[in-house]
Coordinates of C-alpha atoms in Angstrom, one line a residue:
Chain A
M1 CA -120.0 -47.7 105.6
D2 CA -117.4 -45.7 103.8
I3 CA -113.9 -47.1 103.2
V4 CA -111.1 -44.6 103.2
I5 CA -107.6 -45.6 102.1
E6 CA -104.8 -43.1 102.7
R7 CA -101.3 -43.4 101.3
L8 CA -101.2 -47.2 101.5
T9 CA -97.8 -48.7 100.7
K10 CA -96.8 -52.3 100.9
K11 CA -93.4 -53.6 99.8
Y12 CA -92.4 -57.2 99.1
G13 CA -88.6 -57.0 99.4
V14 CA -87.7 -54.1 97.2
Q15 CA -90.7 -54.4 95.0
R16 CA -93.6 -52.1 95.8
A17 CA -96.8 -54.1 95.4
V18 CA -98.9 -51.1 96.4
D19 CA -97.3 -47.7 96.1
D20 CA -98.9 -44.8 97.9
I21 CA -102.5 -45.4 97.0
S22 CA -105.3 -43.3 98.3
F23 CA -109.0 -43.6 97.5
R24 CA -112.4 -43.6 99.0
V25 CA -115.4 -45.8 98.5
K26 CA -118.8 -44.6 99.6
T27 CA -121.8 -46.5 100.9
G28 CA -124.1 -47.7 98.1
E29 CA -121.2 -47.9 95.7
V30 CA -119.8 -50.9 93.9
L31 CA -116.1 -50.3 93.1
G32 CA -114.4 -52.4 90.5
F33 CA -110.7 -53.0 90.9
L34 CA -109.1 -53.6 87.6
G35 CA -105.5 -54.3 86.8
P36 CA -103.1 -56.7 85.2
N37 CA -101.8 -59.6 87.3
G38 CA -99.6 -58.5 90.1
A39 CA -100.8 -54.9 90.0
G40 CA -101.6 -54.8 93.7
K41 CA -105.3 -55.6 93.7
T42 CA -105.2 -58.5 96.1
T43 CA -102.6 -56.8 98.3
T44 CA -104.9 -53.8 98.8
M45 CA -107.9 -56.0 99.5
K46 CA -106.0 -58.0 102.0
A47 CA -104.9 -54.8 103.7
I48 CA -108.5 -53.7 104.0
T49 CA -109.5 -56.9 105.7
S50 CA -106.7 -56.5 108.2
Y51 CA -105.1 -59.7 107.1
L52 CA -102.0 -58.0 105.7
V53 CA -100.2 -55.2 107.6
P54 CA -98.9 -52.6 105.2
D55 CA -95.6 -50.7 105.5
A56 CA -97.3 -47.4 105.5
G57 CA -100.7 -45.8 105.3
E58 CA -104.0 -45.8 107.0
I59 CA -107.3 -47.5 106.3
H60 CA -110.6 -46.7 107.8
V61 CA -113.7 -48.7 107.5
G62 CA -116.5 -46.6 108.7
E63 CA -115.2 -45.0 111.9
F64 CA -112.8 -47.9 112.7
S65 CA -109.2 -47.9 111.9
V66 CA -108.2 -51.3 110.4
F67 CA -104.9 -51.3 112.4
Q68 CA -106.1 -50.0 115.7
N69 CA -109.4 -51.8 115.8
P70 CA -109.1 -54.9 113.5
E71 CA -111.7 -56.9 115.5
A72 CA -114.4 -54.3 114.9
V73 CA -113.5 -54.1 111.2
K74 CA -113.6 -57.8 110.8
K75 CA -117.1 -57.9 112.1
V76 CA -118.5 -55.6 109.4
I77 CA -116.6 -57.0 106.5
G78 CA -117.5 -60.0 104.4
Y79 CA -114.5 -61.3 102.5
L80 CA -114.1 -63.7 99.6
P81 CA -110.4 -64.3 99.3
E82 CA -108.6 -65.0 96.0
H83 CA -108.8 -68.7 95.1
N84 CA -111.7 -69.1 97.5
P85 CA -110.1 -71.3 100.2
L86 CA -112.5 -73.6 102.0
Y87 CA -112.3 -76.6 104.3
P88 CA -112.8 -79.6 101.9
E89 CA -113.9 -82.1 104.4
M90 CA -116.8 -80.1 105.7
A91 CA -120.4 -80.2 104.5
V92 CA -121.7 -77.0 103.0
I93 CA -124.2 -76.4 105.8
D94 CA -121.8 -77.2 108.6
Y95 CA -119.3 -74.8 107.1
L96 CA -121.8 -72.0 106.9
R97 CA -122.8 -72.7 110.5
F98 CA -119.2 -72.5 111.5
V99 CA -118.7 -69.1 109.9
A100 CA -122.1 -67.9 111.3
E101 CA -121.0 -68.9 114.8
L102 CA -117.6 -67.2 114.4
H103 CA -119.4 -64.0 113.4
G104 CA -121.4 -64.3 116.6
I105 CA -124.8 -64.4 114.9
D106 CA -127.6 -65.1 117.4
K107 CA -128.2 -68.8 117.8
S108 CA -131.9 -68.4 117.0
R109 CA -131.1 -66.6 113.7
I110 CA -128.3 -68.9 112.5
R111 CA -130.7 -71.4 110.8
E112 CA -132.6 -68.7 109.1
R113 CA -129.5 -66.9 107.8
I114 CA -128.0 -70.2 106.5
L115 CA -131.2 -71.0 104.7
E116 CA -131.4 -67.6 103.2
M117 CA -127.8 -67.8 102.0
V118 CA -128.4 -71.3 100.6
T119 CA -131.4 -69.9 98.6
V120 CA -129.7 -66.7 97.5
C121 CA -126.6 -68.5 96.3
G122 CA -128.5 -71.4 94.7
L123 CA -127.1 -74.1 96.9
E124 CA -130.3 -76.0 97.8
G125 CA -129.3 -79.2 96.0
E126 CA -125.8 -79.2 97.4
K127 CA -126.1 -78.1 101.0
H128 CA -125.5 -81.5 102.5
K129 CA -122.6 -82.4 100.2
K130 CA -119.0 -82.1 101.3
I131 CA -117.2 -79.1 99.9
N132 CA -114.7 -81.4 98.1
E133 CA -117.5 -83.0 96.2
L134 CA -118.6 -79.7 94.7
S135 CA -117.7 -78.3 91.3
K136 CA -115.7 -75.1 91.1
G137 CA -118.8 -73.0 90.4
Y138 CA -120.6 -74.3 93.5
R139 CA -117.5 -73.8 95.6
Q140 CA -117.5 -70.2 94.5
R141 CA -121.1 -69.9 95.6
V142 CA -120.2 -71.3 99.0
G143 CA -117.4 -68.7 99.2
L144 CA -119.9 -66.0 98.4
A145 CA -122.4 -67.4 100.9
Q146 CA -119.9 -67.4 103.7
A147 CA -118.9 -63.8 102.9
M148 CA -122.4 -62.6 103.1
I149 CA -123.8 -64.7 105.9
H150 CA -123.6 -62.0 108.6
D151 CA -125.2 -59.4 106.3
P152 CA -122.0 -57.3 106.3
E153 CA -121.9 -53.6 105.7
V154 CA -118.8 -54.0 103.5
L155 CA -118.2 -56.7 101.0
I156 CA -114.7 -57.4 99.6
L157 CA -114.7 -59.9 96.7
D158 CA -111.6 -61.0 95.1
E159 CA -112.5 -62.3 91.6
P160 CA -116.1 -63.3 92.6
T161 CA -117.2 -64.8 89.4
S162 CA -114.1 -66.9 88.5
G163 CA -115.1 -70.5 87.7
L164 CA -118.8 -69.8 87.2
D165 CA -120.7 -70.6 84.0
P166 CA -122.3 -67.7 82.1
N167 CA -125.7 -68.1 83.7
Q168 CA -124.3 -68.1 87.2
I169 CA -122.1 -65.1 86.3
V170 CA -125.3 -63.1 85.4
E171 CA -127.0 -64.2 88.6
I172 CA -124.0 -63.3 90.8
R173 CA -123.6 -60.0 89.1
E174 CA -127.3 -59.2 89.8
L175 CA -126.8 -60.2 93.4
I176 CA -123.8 -58.0 93.8
K177 CA -125.6 -55.0 92.2
K178 CA -128.5 -55.6 94.5
I179 CA -126.3 -55.7 97.6
G180 CA -124.3 -52.7 96.3
R181 CA -127.4 -50.4 96.5
E182 CA -127.2 -50.4 100.3
K183 CA -123.8 -51.7 101.2
T184 CA -120.3 -50.9 100.2
V185 CA -118.8 -53.4 97.7
I186 CA -115.2 -53.6 96.4
L187 CA -114.6 -56.3 93.8
S188 CA -111.6 -57.2 91.7
S189 CA -111.6 -58.7 88.3
H190 CA -109.6 -59.0 85.2
I191 CA -112.7 -59.5 83.1
L192 CA -113.5 -56.0 81.8
A193 CA -117.0 -56.7 80.7
E194 CA -117.8 -57.8 84.2
V195 CA -116.5 -54.7 85.9
E196 CA -118.4 -52.6 83.4
A197 CA -121.6 -54.5 84.0
T198 CA -121.5 -54.6 87.8
C199 CA -119.6 -51.6 89.0
D200 CA -120.6 -48.0 89.5
R201 CA -117.0 -46.9 89.6
I202 CA -113.8 -48.4 88.2
L203 CA -110.4 -48.1 89.5
I204 CA -107.6 -49.2 87.3
I205 CA -104.4 -50.0 89.0
S206 CA -101.0 -50.8 87.5
K207 CA -97.7 -51.5 89.2
G208 CA -99.1 -50.5 92.5
K209 CA -100.4 -47.1 91.4
I210 CA -103.9 -45.9 90.5
V211 CA -103.9 -45.0 86.8
A212 CA -107.6 -44.3 86.3
D213 CA -110.6 -43.7 88.5
G214 CA -114.2 -43.0 87.4
T215 CA -117.3 -44.5 85.8
S216 CA -116.9 -46.5 82.6
D217 CA -118.3 -43.6 80.7
D218 CA -115.8 -41.2 82.3
L219 CA -112.9 -43.5 81.4
R220 CA -114.1 -43.7 77.8
K221 CA -114.5 -40.0 77.4
H222 CA -111.1 -39.5 78.9
A223 CA -109.4 -42.0 76.6
Q224 CA -111.4 -41.3 73.5
G225 CA -111.3 -37.5 73.5
K226 CA -112.3 -37.2 69.8
E227 CA -115.2 -38.7 68.0
I228 CA -114.3 -41.0 65.1
L229 CA -116.8 -41.9 62.4
H230 CA -116.6 -44.5 59.7
L231 CA -118.6 -43.5 56.6
T232 CA -119.5 -45.2 53.4
I233 CA -120.5 -42.8 50.7
E234 CA -121.6 -44.2 47.3
D235 CA -122.2 -42.6 44.0
A236 CA -119.5 -39.9 44.7
D237 CA -116.0 -39.1 43.6
K238 CA -113.6 -39.6 46.4
N239 CA -111.5 -36.6 45.2
E240 CA -114.6 -34.4 45.7
V241 CA -115.7 -36.0 49.0
I242 CA -112.5 -35.7 51.0
P243 CA -112.0 -31.9 50.6
A244 CA -115.7 -31.4 51.2
L245 CA -115.6 -33.4 54.5
Q246 CA -112.4 -31.7 55.5
A247 CA -114.1 -28.3 54.9
L248 CA -116.7 -29.0 57.6
D249 CA -116.3 -26.9 60.7
T250 CA -116.4 -29.8 63.1
V251 CA -114.0 -32.1 61.3
D252 CA -110.4 -32.3 62.2
L253 CA -109.3 -34.9 59.8
A254 CA -111.0 -36.8 57.0
D255 CA -109.4 -39.5 54.8
L256 CA -110.1 -42.6 52.8
T257 CA -109.9 -45.8 54.8
K258 CA -106.9 -47.6 53.5
G259 CA -107.6 -50.3 50.8
T260 CA -111.2 -49.2 50.0
E261 CA -112.7 -47.0 47.3
N262 CA -115.7 -45.4 49.1
R263 CA -115.1 -45.7 52.9
Y264 CA -113.9 -42.8 54.8
E265 CA -112.6 -42.1 58.3
V266 CA -113.6 -38.8 59.9
Q267 CA -112.1 -37.5 63.1
S268 CA -113.9 -34.7 64.8
R269 CA -112.4 -31.8 66.7
P270 CA -112.3 -32.4 70.4
E271 CA -115.7 -32.3 72.2
L272 CA -117.6 -31.9 68.9
S273 CA -119.7 -34.3 66.8
S274 CA -119.7 -34.2 63.0
R275 CA -122.6 -36.6 62.5
K276 CA -125.3 -34.0 61.6
A277 CA -123.0 -32.0 59.4
V278 CA -121.9 -35.1 57.4
Y279 CA -125.5 -36.0 56.8
K280 CA -126.5 -32.6 55.7
L281 CA -123.5 -32.4 53.4
C282 CA -124.5 -35.7 51.7
V283 CA -128.0 -34.6 51.2
E284 CA -126.9 -31.3 49.7
K285 CA -124.5 -32.9 47.3
G286 CA -126.8 -35.8 46.5
W287 CA -124.4 -38.5 47.7
V288 CA -125.7 -41.7 49.0
L289 CA -124.7 -42.3 52.6
T290 CA -125.0 -46.0 53.3
E291 CA -123.0 -46.2 56.6
M292 CA -122.1 -44.0 59.5
T293 CA -120.6 -45.8 62.5
P294 CA -119.2 -44.0 65.5
I295 CA -116.2 -45.9 66.8
V296 CA -116.6 -46.6 70.5
T297 CA -113.4 -46.9 72.4
K298 CA -113.5 -50.2 74.2
L299 CA -112.6 -50.6 77.8
E300 CA -110.0 -53.0 76.6
D301 CA -108.3 -50.3 74.7
I302 CA -108.3 -48.0 77.7
F303 CA -107.0 -50.7 79.9
H304 CA -104.3 -51.6 77.5
E305 CA -103.2 -48.0 77.0
L306 CA -103.2 -47.3 80.7
T307 CA -101.4 -50.4 81.9
M308 CA -98.8 -50.9 79.2
N309 CA -96.9 -47.7 79.7
Chain B
M1 CA -113.6 -68.0 125.0
R2 CA -116.6 -68.6 122.8
Q3 CA -114.5 -68.2 119.6
V4 CA -111.9 -70.7 121.0
W5 CA -114.7 -73.2 121.6
I6 CA -116.1 -72.7 118.1
I7 CA -112.7 -73.3 116.6
C8 CA -112.0 -76.3 118.9
K9 CA -115.4 -77.9 118.0
R10 CA -114.6 -77.6 114.3
E11 CA -111.2 -79.2 114.7
L12 CA -112.6 -82.0 116.7
N13 CA -115.3 -82.7 114.1
S14 CA -112.6 -82.6 111.4
F15 CA -110.6 -85.2 113.4
F16 CA -113.6 -87.5 113.5
D17 CA -114.8 -86.8 109.9
S18 CA -111.4 -87.5 108.5
L19 CA -111.1 -90.8 110.4
M20 CA -107.9 -89.5 111.9
A21 CA -109.5 -89.7 115.4
Y22 CA -110.6 -93.4 115.0
V23 CA -107.3 -94.5 113.6
M24 CA -105.5 -92.7 116.5
L25 CA -107.8 -94.2 119.1
I26 CA -107.6 -97.8 117.7
A27 CA -103.8 -97.6 117.2
F28 CA -103.3 -96.1 120.7
L29 CA -105.5 -98.7 122.4
G30 CA -104.1 -101.6 120.4
F31 CA -100.5 -100.6 121.1
T32 CA -100.8 -99.8 124.8
G33 CA -103.1 -102.8 125.2
L34 CA -100.7 -105.2 123.6
F35 CA -97.7 -104.1 125.7
T36 CA -99.7 -103.7 128.9
W37 CA -101.4 -107.0 128.9
L38 CA -99.8 -109.4 126.5
Y39 CA -96.2 -108.8 125.5
V40 CA -92.8 -108.9 127.2
A41 CA -92.8 -107.0 130.5
D42 CA -96.6 -107.1 130.9
I43 CA -98.6 -106.7 134.1
F44 CA -98.8 -110.4 134.7
L45 CA -95.0 -110.9 134.5
R46 CA -94.5 -108.0 137.0
N47 CA -97.1 -109.5 139.2
E48 CA -98.0 -106.3 140.9
A49 CA -101.3 -104.3 140.8
S50 CA -100.1 -101.1 139.2
L51 CA -100.4 -99.3 135.9
Q52 CA -96.7 -98.3 135.7
V53 CA -96.3 -100.5 132.6
F54 CA -99.2 -98.7 130.8
F55 CA -97.8 -95.3 131.7
G56 CA -94.4 -96.2 130.4
I57 CA -95.8 -97.4 127.1
S58 CA -98.1 -94.4 126.7
Y59 CA -95.2 -92.1 127.4
W60 CA -93.6 -93.3 124.1
T61 CA -96.8 -94.0 122.1
L62 CA -98.2 -90.5 122.7
F63 CA -94.8 -89.0 121.8
F64 CA -95.1 -90.4 118.3
F65 CA -98.9 -90.0 117.9
I66 CA -99.2 -86.4 118.9
P67 CA -97.1 -85.0 116.1
A68 CA -99.2 -87.0 113.6
L69 CA -102.3 -85.2 115.0
T70 CA -100.8 -81.7 115.1
M71 CA -98.8 -81.8 111.9
G72 CA -101.5 -80.5 109.7
Q73 CA -103.3 -78.2 112.0
L74 CA -101.6 -75.0 110.8
A75 CA -99.5 -76.3 107.9
E76 CA -102.6 -77.4 106.1
E77 CA -104.4 -74.1 106.8
N78 CA -101.3 -72.2 105.5
R79 CA -101.1 -74.4 102.4
S80 CA -104.7 -74.2 101.4
G81 CA -105.1 -70.5 102.3
T82 CA -108.0 -71.2 104.8
I83 CA -105.9 -69.4 107.4
E84 CA -106.7 -66.2 105.6
L85 CA -110.4 -67.0 105.7
L86 CA -110.2 -67.8 109.4
L87 CA -108.2 -64.7 110.4
T88 CA -110.4 -62.3 108.5
K89 CA -113.3 -63.4 110.6
P90 CA -113.7 -61.8 114.0
V91 CA -111.1 -64.1 115.6
R92 CA -107.7 -63.4 117.1
D93 CA -104.6 -65.4 116.1
R94 CA -104.4 -66.5 119.7
Q95 CA -108.0 -67.9 119.8
V96 CA -107.3 -69.9 116.7
I97 CA -104.1 -71.4 118.2
V98 CA -105.7 -72.2 121.6
G99 CA -108.7 -73.7 119.9
K100 CA -106.6 -76.1 117.9
F101 CA -104.5 -76.9 121.0
L102 CA -107.6 -77.7 123.0
S103 CA -109.1 -79.8 120.3
T104 CA -106.1 -82.1 120.1
L105 CA -105.8 -82.3 123.9
I106 CA -109.4 -83.3 124.1
L107 CA -108.8 -86.1 121.6
I108 CA -105.9 -87.3 123.7
A109 CA -108.1 -87.1 126.8
I110 CA -110.7 -89.2 125.1
A111 CA -108.0 -91.8 124.2
L112 CA -106.8 -91.9 127.8
A113 CA -110.4 -92.1 129.1
C114 CA -110.8 -95.3 126.9
T115 CA -108.1 -96.9 129.0
I116 CA -110.0 -96.6 132.3
P117 CA -111.1 -100.2 131.9
Y118 CA -107.4 -101.1 132.3
Y119 CA -107.5 -99.4 135.7
I120 CA -110.8 -101.1 136.7
T121 CA -109.4 -104.5 135.7
V122 CA -106.1 -104.0 137.6
A123 CA -108.0 -102.7 140.6
N124 CA -110.0 -105.9 140.7
L125 CA -106.8 -108.0 140.4
G126 CA -105.1 -106.7 143.5
P127 CA -104.6 -103.7 145.8
I128 CA -103.8 -100.7 143.6
D129 CA -102.5 -97.3 144.6
H130 CA -105.3 -95.1 143.4
G131 CA -103.4 -91.9 144.0
A132 CA -100.6 -93.1 141.8
V133 CA -103.0 -94.0 139.0
I134 CA -104.7 -90.6 139.1
S135 CA -101.4 -88.7 139.1
G136 CA -100.1 -91.0 136.4
Y137 CA -103.0 -90.0 134.2
L138 CA -102.4 -86.4 135.1
G139 CA -98.7 -86.8 134.1
L140 CA -99.7 -88.2 130.7
L141 CA -102.1 -85.3 130.2
L142 CA -99.6 -82.7 131.1
M143 CA -97.0 -84.3 128.9
S144 CA -99.4 -84.6 126.0
A145 CA -100.4 -80.9 126.4
T146 CA -96.7 -80.0 126.1
Y147 CA -96.1 -82.0 123.0
V148 CA -99.4 -80.8 121.4
A149 CA -98.1 -77.2 122.0
I150 CA -94.7 -78.1 120.4
G151 CA -96.5 -79.9 117.6
I152 CA -98.7 -76.9 116.8
F153 CA -95.6 -74.7 116.8
A154 CA -93.8 -77.0 114.4
S155 CA -96.9 -77.1 112.2
S156 CA -97.0 -73.3 112.0
I157 CA -93.5 -73.1 110.5
S158 CA -94.1 -74.6 107.1
N159 CA -96.9 -75.3 104.7
N160 CA -95.9 -78.9 104.6
Q161 CA -97.4 -81.4 107.0
I162 CA -94.4 -83.8 106.8
V163 CA -92.1 -81.0 107.8
G164 CA -94.5 -80.3 110.7
F165 CA -94.4 -83.9 111.8
L166 CA -90.6 -84.3 111.6
L167 CA -89.9 -81.0 113.2
A168 CA -92.2 -81.8 116.1
I169 CA -90.4 -85.1 116.6
F170 CA -87.1 -83.4 116.3
I171 CA -87.9 -80.7 118.9
G172 CA -89.7 -83.2 121.1
I173 CA -87.0 -85.8 121.3
F174 CA -84.6 -83.4 123.0
F175 CA -87.1 -82.9 125.9
H176 CA -88.3 -86.4 125.7
W177 CA -85.0 -88.3 125.8
V178 CA -81.9 -86.4 124.9
F179 CA -81.8 -83.9 127.9
G180 CA -82.5 -86.8 130.3
M181 CA -79.6 -88.7 128.8
L182 CA -77.3 -85.7 129.1
A183 CA -78.4 -85.0 132.6
M184 CA -77.3 -88.5 133.6
G185 CA -73.8 -88.0 132.1
I186 CA -73.1 -84.5 133.3
S187 CA -72.9 -83.3 136.9
G188 CA -73.1 -79.8 138.3
I189 CA -75.1 -76.9 137.0
F190 CA -75.5 -78.2 133.5
G191 CA -76.6 -81.5 134.8
E192 CA -79.3 -79.7 136.9
L193 CA -80.3 -77.7 133.9
F194 CA -80.7 -80.7 131.6
N195 CA -82.5 -82.5 134.3
F196 CA -85.0 -79.6 134.6
L197 CA -85.5 -79.5 130.9
S198 CA -86.2 -83.2 130.5
T199 CA -89.9 -84.2 130.3
Q200 CA -89.0 -87.6 131.6
A201 CA -87.8 -86.4 135.0
H202 CA -91.0 -84.4 135.5
F203 CA -93.2 -87.1 134.2
D204 CA -91.6 -89.7 136.4
S205 CA -92.0 -87.7 139.5
I206 CA -95.7 -87.0 138.8
S207 CA -96.5 -90.5 137.8
R208 CA -95.0 -91.8 141.0
G209 CA -97.7 -89.8 142.8
V210 CA -95.7 -86.7 143.8
I211 CA -97.3 -83.6 142.4
D212 CA -94.7 -80.9 142.8
T213 CA -95.2 -77.3 141.8
K214 CA -91.8 -77.4 140.1
D215 CA -93.2 -80.0 137.7
L216 CA -96.4 -78.1 137.1
I217 CA -94.4 -74.9 136.4
Y218 CA -92.3 -76.9 133.9
F219 CA -95.2 -78.2 131.9
F220 CA -97.2 -75.0 132.0
S221 CA -94.2 -72.9 130.9
M222 CA -93.4 -75.3 128.1
I223 CA -97.0 -75.0 126.8
T224 CA -97.0 -71.2 127.1
V225 CA -93.7 -70.7 125.4
S226 CA -94.7 -73.0 122.5
L227 CA -98.1 -71.3 122.0
V228 CA -96.7 -67.8 122.3
A229 CA -94.0 -68.7 119.8
T230 CA -96.7 -70.1 117.4
E231 CA -98.6 -66.8 117.7
G232 CA -95.5 -64.9 116.8
I233 CA -94.9 -67.0 113.7
L234 CA -98.5 -66.8 112.6
S235 CA -98.7 -63.0 113.0
K236 CA -95.4 -62.7 111.2
K237 CA -96.7 -64.8 108.3
H238 CA -99.6 -62.5 107.6
S239 CA -98.0 -59.2 108.4
S240 CA -95.0 -59.6 106.1

């Protein structure tokens, strides 16, 4: 089920939490929502679940409008809210039953669905415990289990892996990926590695506006633009090396790395790579090339660049 | 209706799981039992086979107990954020409110049902007016439903249970007592108005055995107004 968001705006007082955002998520896609705190991630997610009524804009989940037909939308959405609120005095299994009943799952299938969720989310040992006896990681699993119990077409997860230990994080990511193959998933996070590992597409939002949209490779290319290489060339005179590197066709700028005697930084012209040319040059001149490292722009840098302006 | 029942069932379970229900039942039975049978103006002193003493005590006991039951119903959901969880499931605001209202009312009904032995005992002691007893219970139920609705409204306003409790008492006391007092002191149209707004006047007339449509209209409109106002507050909370 596709999600289409058109010109969504939500104001809190004079501050625009979400400012005229439009995007589309297709079935079989996992969309990662990335942004600094207060960027509008949670607000957008709440609007999709029909919990929050925006000031302007339209949201469609499949064929249903969130504002005209919220009941139909709620049925197909599984939602894990921020901070994962749960009823502390309920036992895990009772809680899952309650949610399953609210979703109108057939009586004969409720047991089977609960057991499946308990298995999938690794809650076998805790299913009869009360929620307030669980650790944060297990509560998070309960939150995920309740979001997925009715096998929803659309999953909205606000920081799904917060509070989980590294092993659990890997498990949950795998689970999300698996679900994402057939369903539509939107998840928010401020852990960049997580978004990179789980999502097909990344949306970076800052101060209520979309500042980047694409796969992690797209974003890298966009931010990086030019290839940068770090070289270490031994048995050569630096006064000879620099002009020779600079003379290569593909090289835009070559210079000695500050504070070193034989390390160089080479920036290529846009869209070109100098790796082969550098190697050939060294062979030709008899220089010993002991290091050639392409510098990968980290998602962190892109994020920083996009959200700090 | 199914959704209402699911919500109601959860609330009832939560009353019993948290011991709230037991505390309420024991305190209610202890309190009404003490004053009905043993203390000051008890049944034996009056020397007549009626449950008027019990109804009079319950009238005040329930007034204070009901806000204690309703105070957390929406305030706690607002505070912990579970209201968001609930309202993003296929449930309408109204179904949540009615479910909570019914759950508390059912608990009160259970408490009242536990006092049926009082009735049986008194009936064995002397000739009792069965009609008056039935209408007395009906009066208590209607009055309770009114205060449960007011309590839920009070609980929806803030995230704090104590505020919910105090506000319910504050709103309730006007209907429970203040309007009745004013009605006695003022004559003319305002006197009539205050008399109509007073729960006491309607409760008294029902518990005497006179079931008048005017009284029923009063109770049902109080419940409706409170629950509709709660719905307004709830939808305003998540739409702004």
